[in-house]
CSV table of C-alpha atoms in Angstrom, one decimal:
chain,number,residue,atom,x,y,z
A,7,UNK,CA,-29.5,-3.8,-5.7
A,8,UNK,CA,-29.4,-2.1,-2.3
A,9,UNK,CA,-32.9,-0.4,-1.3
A,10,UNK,CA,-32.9,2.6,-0.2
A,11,UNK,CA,-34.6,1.7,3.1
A,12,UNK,CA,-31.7,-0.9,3.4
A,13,UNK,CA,-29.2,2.1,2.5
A,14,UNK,CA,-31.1,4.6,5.4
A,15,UNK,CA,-30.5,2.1,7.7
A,16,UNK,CA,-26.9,1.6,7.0
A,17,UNK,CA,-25.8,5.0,7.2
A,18,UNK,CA,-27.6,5.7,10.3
A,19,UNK,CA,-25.7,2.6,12.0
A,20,UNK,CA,-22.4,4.4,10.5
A,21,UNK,CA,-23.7,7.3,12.5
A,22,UNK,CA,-24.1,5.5,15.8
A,23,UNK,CA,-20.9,3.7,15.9
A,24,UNK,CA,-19.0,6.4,15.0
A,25,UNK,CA,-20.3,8.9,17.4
A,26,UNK,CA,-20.4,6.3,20.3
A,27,UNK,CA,-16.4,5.8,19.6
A,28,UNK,CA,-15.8,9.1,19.1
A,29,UNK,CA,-14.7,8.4,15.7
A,30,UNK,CA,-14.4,10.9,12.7
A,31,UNK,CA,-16.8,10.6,10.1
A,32,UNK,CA,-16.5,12.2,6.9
A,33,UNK,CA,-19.0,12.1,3.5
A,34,UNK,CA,-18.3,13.2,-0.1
A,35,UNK,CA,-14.9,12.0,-0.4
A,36,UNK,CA,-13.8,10.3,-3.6
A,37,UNK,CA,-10.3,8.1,-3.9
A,38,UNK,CA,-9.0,10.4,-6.4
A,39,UNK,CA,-8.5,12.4,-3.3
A,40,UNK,CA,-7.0,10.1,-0.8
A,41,UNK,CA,-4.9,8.0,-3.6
A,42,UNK,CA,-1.5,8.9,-4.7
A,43,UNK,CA,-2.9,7.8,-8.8
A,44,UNK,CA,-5.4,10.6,-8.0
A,45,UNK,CA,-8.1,9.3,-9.8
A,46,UNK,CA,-10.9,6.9,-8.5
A,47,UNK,CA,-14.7,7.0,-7.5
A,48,UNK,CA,-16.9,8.2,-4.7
A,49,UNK,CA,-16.8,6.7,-1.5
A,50,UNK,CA,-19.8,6.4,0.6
A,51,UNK,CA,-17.8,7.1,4.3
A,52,UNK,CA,-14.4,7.9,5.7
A,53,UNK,CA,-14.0,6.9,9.5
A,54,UNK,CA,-10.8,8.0,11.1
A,55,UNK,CA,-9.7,6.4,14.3
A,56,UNK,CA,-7.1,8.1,16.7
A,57,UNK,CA,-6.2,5.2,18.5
A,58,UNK,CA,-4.8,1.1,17.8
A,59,UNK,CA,-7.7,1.2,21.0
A,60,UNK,CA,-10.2,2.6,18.6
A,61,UNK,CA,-9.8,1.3,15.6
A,62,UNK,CA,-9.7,-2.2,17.0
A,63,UNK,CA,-13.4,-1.5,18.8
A,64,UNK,CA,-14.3,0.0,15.1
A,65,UNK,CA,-13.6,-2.6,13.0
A,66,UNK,CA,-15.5,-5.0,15.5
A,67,UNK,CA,-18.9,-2.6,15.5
A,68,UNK,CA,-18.7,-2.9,11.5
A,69,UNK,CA,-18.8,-6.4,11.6
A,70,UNK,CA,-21.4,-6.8,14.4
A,71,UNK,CA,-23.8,-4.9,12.1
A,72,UNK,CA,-22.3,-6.7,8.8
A,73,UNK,CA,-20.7,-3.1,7.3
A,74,UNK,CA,-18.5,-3.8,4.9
A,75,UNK,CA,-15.1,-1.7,5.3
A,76,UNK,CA,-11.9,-1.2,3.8
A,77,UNK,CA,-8.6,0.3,5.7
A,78,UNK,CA,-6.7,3.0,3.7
A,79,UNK,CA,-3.1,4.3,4.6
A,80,UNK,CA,-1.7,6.6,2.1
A,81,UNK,CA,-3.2,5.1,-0.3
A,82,UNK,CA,-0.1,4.8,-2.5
A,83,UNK,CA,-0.4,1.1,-4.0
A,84,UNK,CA,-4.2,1.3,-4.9
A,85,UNK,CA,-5.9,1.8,-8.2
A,86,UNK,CA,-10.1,1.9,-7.4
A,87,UNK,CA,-12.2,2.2,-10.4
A,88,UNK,CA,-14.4,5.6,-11.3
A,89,UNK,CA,-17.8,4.2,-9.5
A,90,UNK,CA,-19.4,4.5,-6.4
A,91,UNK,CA,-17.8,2.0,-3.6
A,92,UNK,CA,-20.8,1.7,-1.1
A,93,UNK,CA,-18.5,1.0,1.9
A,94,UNK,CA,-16.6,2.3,4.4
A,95,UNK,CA,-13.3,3.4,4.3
A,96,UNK,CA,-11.2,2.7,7.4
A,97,UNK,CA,-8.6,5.3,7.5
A,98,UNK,CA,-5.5,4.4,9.3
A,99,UNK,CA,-3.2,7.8,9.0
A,100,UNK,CA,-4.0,9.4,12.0
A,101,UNK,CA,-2.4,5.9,13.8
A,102,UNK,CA,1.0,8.2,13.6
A,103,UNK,CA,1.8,8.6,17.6
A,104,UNK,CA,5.3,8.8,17.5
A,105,UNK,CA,7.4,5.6,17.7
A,106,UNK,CA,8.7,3.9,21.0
A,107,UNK,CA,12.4,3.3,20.9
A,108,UNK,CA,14.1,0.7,23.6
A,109,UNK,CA,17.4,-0.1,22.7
A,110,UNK,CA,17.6,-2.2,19.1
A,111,UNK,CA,13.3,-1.8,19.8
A,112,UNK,CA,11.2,0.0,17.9
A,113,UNK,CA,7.6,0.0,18.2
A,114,UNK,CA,5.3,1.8,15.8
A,115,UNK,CA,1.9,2.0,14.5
A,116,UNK,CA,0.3,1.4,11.6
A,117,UNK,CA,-0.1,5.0,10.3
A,118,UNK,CA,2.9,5.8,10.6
A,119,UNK,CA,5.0,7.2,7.7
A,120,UNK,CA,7.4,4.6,6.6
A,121,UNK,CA,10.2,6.8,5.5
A,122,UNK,CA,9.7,8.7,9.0
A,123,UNK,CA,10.5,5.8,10.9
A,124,UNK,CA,13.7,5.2,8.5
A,125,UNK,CA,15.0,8.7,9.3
A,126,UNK,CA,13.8,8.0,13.0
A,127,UNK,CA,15.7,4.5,13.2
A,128,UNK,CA,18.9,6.0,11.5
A,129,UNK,CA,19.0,9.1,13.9
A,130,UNK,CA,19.4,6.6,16.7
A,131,UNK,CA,21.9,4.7,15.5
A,132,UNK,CA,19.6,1.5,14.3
A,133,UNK,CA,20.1,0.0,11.2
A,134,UNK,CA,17.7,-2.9,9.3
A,135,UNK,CA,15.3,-0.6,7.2
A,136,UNK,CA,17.3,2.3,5.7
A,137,UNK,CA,16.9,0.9,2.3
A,138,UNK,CA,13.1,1.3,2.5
A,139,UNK,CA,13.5,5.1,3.5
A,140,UNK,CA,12.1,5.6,-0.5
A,141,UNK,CA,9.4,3.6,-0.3
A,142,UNK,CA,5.8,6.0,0.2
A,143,UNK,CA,3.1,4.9,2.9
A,144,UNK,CA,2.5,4.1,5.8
A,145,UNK,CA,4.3,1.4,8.3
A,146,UNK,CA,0.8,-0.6,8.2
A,147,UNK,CA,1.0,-0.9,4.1
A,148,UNK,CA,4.7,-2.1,4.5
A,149,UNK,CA,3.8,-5.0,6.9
A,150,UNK,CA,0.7,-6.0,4.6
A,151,UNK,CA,2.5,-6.4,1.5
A,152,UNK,CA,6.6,-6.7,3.2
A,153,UNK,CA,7.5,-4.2,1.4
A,154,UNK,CA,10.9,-4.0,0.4
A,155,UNK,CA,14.3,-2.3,-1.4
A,156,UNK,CA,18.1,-1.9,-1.9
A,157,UNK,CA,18.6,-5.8,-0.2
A,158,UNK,CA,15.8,-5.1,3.1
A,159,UNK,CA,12.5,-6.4,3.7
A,160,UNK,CA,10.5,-4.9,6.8
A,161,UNK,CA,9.5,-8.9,7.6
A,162,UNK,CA,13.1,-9.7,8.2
A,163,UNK,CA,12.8,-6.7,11.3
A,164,UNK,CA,9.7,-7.6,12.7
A,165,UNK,CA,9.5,-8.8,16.0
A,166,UNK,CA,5.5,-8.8,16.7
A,167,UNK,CA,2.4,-7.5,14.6
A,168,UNK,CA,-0.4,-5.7,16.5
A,169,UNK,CA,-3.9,-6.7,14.6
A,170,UNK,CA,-8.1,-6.0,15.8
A,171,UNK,CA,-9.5,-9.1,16.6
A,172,UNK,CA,-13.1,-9.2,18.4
A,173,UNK,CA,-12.8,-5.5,19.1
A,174,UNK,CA,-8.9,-6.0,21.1
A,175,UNK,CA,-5.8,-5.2,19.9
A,176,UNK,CA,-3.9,-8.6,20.3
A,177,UNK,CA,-0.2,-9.1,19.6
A,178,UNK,CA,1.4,-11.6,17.3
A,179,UNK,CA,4.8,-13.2,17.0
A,180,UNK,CA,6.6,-12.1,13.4
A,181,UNK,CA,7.3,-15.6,13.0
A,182,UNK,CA,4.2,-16.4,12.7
A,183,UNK,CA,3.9,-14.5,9.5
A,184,UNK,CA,4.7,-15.9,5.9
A,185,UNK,CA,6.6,-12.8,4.3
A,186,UNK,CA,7.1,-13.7,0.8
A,187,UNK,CA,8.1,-11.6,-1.9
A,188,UNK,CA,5.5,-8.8,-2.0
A,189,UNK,CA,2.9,-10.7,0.2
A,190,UNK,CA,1.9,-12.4,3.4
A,191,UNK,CA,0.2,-14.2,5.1
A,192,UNK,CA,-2.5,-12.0,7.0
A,193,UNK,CA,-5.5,-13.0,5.9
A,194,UNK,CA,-8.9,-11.1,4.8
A,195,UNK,CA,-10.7,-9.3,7.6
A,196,UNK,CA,-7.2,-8.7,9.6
A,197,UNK,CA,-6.8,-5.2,10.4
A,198,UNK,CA,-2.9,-4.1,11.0
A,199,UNK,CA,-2.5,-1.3,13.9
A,200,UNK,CA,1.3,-1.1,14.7
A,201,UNK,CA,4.8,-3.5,14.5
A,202,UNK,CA,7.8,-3.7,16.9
A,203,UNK,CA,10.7,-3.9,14.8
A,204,UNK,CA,14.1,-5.1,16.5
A,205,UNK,CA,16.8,-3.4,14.5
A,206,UNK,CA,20.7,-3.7,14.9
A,207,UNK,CA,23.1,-0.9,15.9
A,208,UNK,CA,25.2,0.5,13.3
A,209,UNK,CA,26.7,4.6,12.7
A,210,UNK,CA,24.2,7.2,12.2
A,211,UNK,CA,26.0,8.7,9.4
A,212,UNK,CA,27.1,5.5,7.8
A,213,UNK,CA,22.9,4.9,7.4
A,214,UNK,CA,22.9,8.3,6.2
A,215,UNK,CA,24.9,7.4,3.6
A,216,UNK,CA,23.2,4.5,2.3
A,217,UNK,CA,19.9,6.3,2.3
A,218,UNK,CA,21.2,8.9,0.0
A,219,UNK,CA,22.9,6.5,-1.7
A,220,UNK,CA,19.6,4.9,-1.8
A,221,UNK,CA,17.7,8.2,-2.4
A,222,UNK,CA,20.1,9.1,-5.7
A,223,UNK,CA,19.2,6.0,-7.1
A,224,UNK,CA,15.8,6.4,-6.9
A,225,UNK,CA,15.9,9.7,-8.4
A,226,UNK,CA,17.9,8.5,-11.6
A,227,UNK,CA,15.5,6.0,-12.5
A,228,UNK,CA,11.7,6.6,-11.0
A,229,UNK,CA,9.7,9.0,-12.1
A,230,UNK,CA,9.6,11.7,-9.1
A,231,UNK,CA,6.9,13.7,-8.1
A,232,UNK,CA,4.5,11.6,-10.4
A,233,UNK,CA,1.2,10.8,-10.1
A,234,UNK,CA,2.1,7.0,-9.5
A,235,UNK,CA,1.5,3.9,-7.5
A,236,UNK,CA,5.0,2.5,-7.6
A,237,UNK,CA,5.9,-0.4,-9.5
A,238,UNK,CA,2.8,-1.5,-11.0
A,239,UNK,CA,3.4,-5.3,-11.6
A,240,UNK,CA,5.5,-7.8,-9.4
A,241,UNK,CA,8.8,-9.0,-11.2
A,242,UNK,CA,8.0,-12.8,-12.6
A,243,UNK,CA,10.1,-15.3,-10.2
A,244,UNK,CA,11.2,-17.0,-13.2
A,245,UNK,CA,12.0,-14.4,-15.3
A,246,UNK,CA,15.5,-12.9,-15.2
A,247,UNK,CA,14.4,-9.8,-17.0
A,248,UNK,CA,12.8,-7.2,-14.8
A,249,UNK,CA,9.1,-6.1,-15.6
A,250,UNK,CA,10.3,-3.0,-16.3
A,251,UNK,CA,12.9,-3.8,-18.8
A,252,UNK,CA,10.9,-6.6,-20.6
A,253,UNK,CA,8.1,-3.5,-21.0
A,254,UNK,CA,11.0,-1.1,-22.1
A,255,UNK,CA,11.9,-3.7,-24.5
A,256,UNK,CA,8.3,-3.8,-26.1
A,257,UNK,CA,8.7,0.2,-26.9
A,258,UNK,CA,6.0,1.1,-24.6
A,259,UNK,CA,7.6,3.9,-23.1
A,260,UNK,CA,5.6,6.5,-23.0
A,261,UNK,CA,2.2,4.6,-24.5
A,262,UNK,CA,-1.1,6.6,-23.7
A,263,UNK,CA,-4.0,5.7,-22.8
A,264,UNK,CA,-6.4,8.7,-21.8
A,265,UNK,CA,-5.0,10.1,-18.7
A,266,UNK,CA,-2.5,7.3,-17.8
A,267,UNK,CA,1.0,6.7,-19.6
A,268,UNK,CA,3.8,4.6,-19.3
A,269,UNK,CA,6.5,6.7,-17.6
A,270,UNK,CA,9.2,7.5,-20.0
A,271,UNK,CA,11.5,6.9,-16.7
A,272,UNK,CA,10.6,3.8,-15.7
A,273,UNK,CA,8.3,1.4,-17.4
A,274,UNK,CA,6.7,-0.2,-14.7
A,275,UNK,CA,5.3,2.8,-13.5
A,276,UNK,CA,2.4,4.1,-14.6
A,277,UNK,CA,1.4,8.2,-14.5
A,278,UNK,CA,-1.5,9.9,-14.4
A,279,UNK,CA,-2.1,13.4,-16.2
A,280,UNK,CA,-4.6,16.1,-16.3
A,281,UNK,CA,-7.6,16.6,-14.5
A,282,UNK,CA,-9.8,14.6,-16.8
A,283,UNK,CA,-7.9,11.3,-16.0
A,284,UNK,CA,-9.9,8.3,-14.8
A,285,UNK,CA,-9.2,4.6,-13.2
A,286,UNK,CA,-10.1,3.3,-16.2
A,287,UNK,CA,-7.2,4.6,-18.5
A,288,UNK,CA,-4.4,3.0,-16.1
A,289,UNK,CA,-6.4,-0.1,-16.3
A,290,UNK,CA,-6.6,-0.1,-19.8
A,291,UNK,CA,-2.9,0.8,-20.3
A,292,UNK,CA,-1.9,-1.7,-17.7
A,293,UNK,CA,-4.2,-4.4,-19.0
A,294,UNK,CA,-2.4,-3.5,-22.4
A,295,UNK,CA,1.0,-4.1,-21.1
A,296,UNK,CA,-0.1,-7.7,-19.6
A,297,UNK,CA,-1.2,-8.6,-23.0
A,298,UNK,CA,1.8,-7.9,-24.7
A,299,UNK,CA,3.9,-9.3,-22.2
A,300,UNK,CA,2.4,-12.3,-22.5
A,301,UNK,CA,2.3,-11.9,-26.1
A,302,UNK,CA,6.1,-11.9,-26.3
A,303,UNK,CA,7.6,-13.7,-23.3
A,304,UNK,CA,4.4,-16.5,-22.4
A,305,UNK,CA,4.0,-14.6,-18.6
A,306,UNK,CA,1.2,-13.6,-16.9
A,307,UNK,CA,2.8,-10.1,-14.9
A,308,UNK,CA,0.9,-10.3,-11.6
A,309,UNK,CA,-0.1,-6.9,-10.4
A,310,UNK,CA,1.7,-5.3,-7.5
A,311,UNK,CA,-0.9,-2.5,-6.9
A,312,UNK,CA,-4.0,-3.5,-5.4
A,313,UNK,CA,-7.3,-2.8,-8.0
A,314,UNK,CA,-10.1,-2.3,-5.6
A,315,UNK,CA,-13.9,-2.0,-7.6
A,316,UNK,CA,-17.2,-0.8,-6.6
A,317,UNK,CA,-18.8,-4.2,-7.4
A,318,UNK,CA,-18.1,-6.0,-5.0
A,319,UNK,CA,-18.0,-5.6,-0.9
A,320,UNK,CA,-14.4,-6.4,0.3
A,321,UNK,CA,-13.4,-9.7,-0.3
A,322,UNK,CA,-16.2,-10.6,-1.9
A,323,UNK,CA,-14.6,-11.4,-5.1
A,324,UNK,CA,-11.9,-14.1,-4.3
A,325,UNK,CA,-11.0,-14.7,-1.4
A,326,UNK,CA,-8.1,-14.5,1.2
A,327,UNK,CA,-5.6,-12.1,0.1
A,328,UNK,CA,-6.8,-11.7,-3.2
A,329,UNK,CA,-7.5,-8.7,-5.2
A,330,UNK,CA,-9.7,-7.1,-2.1
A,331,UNK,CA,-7.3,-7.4,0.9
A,332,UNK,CA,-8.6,-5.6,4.3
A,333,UNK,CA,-4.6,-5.3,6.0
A,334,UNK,CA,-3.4,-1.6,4.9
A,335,UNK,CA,-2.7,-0.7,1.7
A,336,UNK,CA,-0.1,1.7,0.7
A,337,UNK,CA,3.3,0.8,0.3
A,338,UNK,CA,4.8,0.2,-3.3
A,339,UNK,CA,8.2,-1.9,-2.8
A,340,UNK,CA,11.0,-2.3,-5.1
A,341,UNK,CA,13.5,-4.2,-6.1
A,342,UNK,CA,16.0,-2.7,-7.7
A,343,UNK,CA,18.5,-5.3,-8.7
A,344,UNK,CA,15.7,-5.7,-11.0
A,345,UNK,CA,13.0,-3.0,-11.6
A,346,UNK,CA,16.3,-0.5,-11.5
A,347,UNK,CA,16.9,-1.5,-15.0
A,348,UNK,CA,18.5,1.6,-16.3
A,349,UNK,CA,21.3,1.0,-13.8
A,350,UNK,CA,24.5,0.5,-15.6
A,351,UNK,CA,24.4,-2.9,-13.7
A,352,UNK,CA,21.7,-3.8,-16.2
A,353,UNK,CA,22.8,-2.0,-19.1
């Protein structure tokens, strides 16, 4: 239990760093304000940085004075329960200045709007990402988790990652990242400020095309304008059934729980309803779905979305790239060869 001597203290260092950096700081805020699931607990502070620059010197004053912190994009791939999360949120969205393109280069930061830059790349003629253009968040949340859809992954574009270490921004080689299959390798602690990508050239309205291709797709099958994170659970390696279709399969379109229900679109997506809907029914619902998964097929679905508690500091729980990353989170991916199950590919 935190004194409140010990809490004082803490919020008057919060204070000092953010007015030295000219940060903005912001009390009251809850995550069912800044998530796309819009529900979710208080959150003690919201510091906004304006700069890669700044939020690089930020991140470094946290740790100095051992503040826990979390970064948040658009905050489309996180589920945080109903309590109180006594850290700091690290917002990333206003890291949006507007991309740098050289030739096949693109460079971009981490606040971005990933389906910005998709129109952006297409408009000049640069193709390598158009299949993402779907895909909500940030550029920062697509890099954390290489996000993915319609055949692309943003790792397979990136040419160098920009990250805050000891208070700098410092450049690393893309190949120097792992980028698996919904997941990397950046590690716990590792903020993301900005990418260049290094597309290829291709016809502006043959990338049109495929993104409204892409677009139409989505439409038929996901469940737009929801209250959603995306795909909730990863699709099993093994399994040749999607997650969606072995959860369609168990009749658990629409299945309530409180506020949260299986989409009747698409069940890998769970919705959230009403104004009196909590973290705690979609974790219930999607805890119920795991179960009966396993129940009937023997697999454990691993969760896409990132579940972020009020019990623990960041990364407190299990480690490296566990349940409590500290990259960006945001961006749901998709695969649809797979998730796409209504698709008369999979009919």
């Amino acid at each position: 239990m935190v004194s409140v001597e010990e809490t004082t203290a803490r919020d008057a260092a919060i204070e000092q760093i953010a007015a030295k950096l000219g940060v903005r700081a912001e009390r009251g805020k809850r995550f069912a304000e800044l998530t796309s699931l819009r529900v979710g607990g208080a959150i003690d502070w919201v510091l906004s940085p304006q700069t890669e620059e700044q939020a690089a010197a930020l991140v470094h004053e946290l740790e100095q004075k051992e503040i826990a912190w979390r970064p948040l994009g658009s905050g489309s791939n996180v589920l945080a329960d109903d309590g109180a999360h006594h850290y700091v949120i690290l917002s990333v969205k206003d890291l949006k200045a507007d991309p740098v393109f050289s030739g096949a280069r693109v460079s971009v930061s981490a606040g971005y709007s990933l389906p910005r830059l998709c129109i952006d790349s297409g408009r000049h003629g640069l193709s390598g990402i158009e299949g993402l253009s779907g895909i909500p968040g940030t550029v920062g949340g697509a890099l954390w988790m290489n996000a993915g859809a319609f055949g692309q992954e943003i790792g397979t574009v990136v040419e160098t990652v920009r990250v805050a270490r000891a208070g700098c921004v410092v450049e690393i080689p893309g190949s120097e990242v792992k980028w698996n299959y919904r997941h990397t390798s950046f590690r716990e602690g590792e903020l993301l400020l900005g990418a260049t990508l290094v597309l290829h050239p291709g016809d502006a309205e043959d990338i049109r095309a495929r993104m409204e291709e892409a677009k139409g797709q989505r439409l038929a099958t996901q469940p737009h304008g929801a209250r959603s994170a995306g795909c909730f659970f990863k699709n099993p390696p093994a399994s040749a059934l999607g997650t969606g279709k072995m959860i369609d399969d168990l009749g658990m379109k629409g299945t309530r729980r409180g506020g949260a229900v299986v989409s009747p679109k698409h069940a890998n997506f769970i919705v959230t309803e009403g104004d009196d809907a909590r973290a705690e029914d979609a974790l219930a619902l999607a805890e119920e779905i795991r179960e009966r998964v396993k129940r009937e097929h023997g697999i454990d679905l691993e969760y896409e979305v990132e579940l972020w508690s009020s019990q623990s500091e960041p990364g407190a729980d299990r480690g490296p790239r566990a349940g409590s990353p500290r990259g960006v989170v945001d961006a749901t991916g998709l695969t649809p060869d797979r998730n796409d199950y209504d698709s008369k590919k999979k009919e």
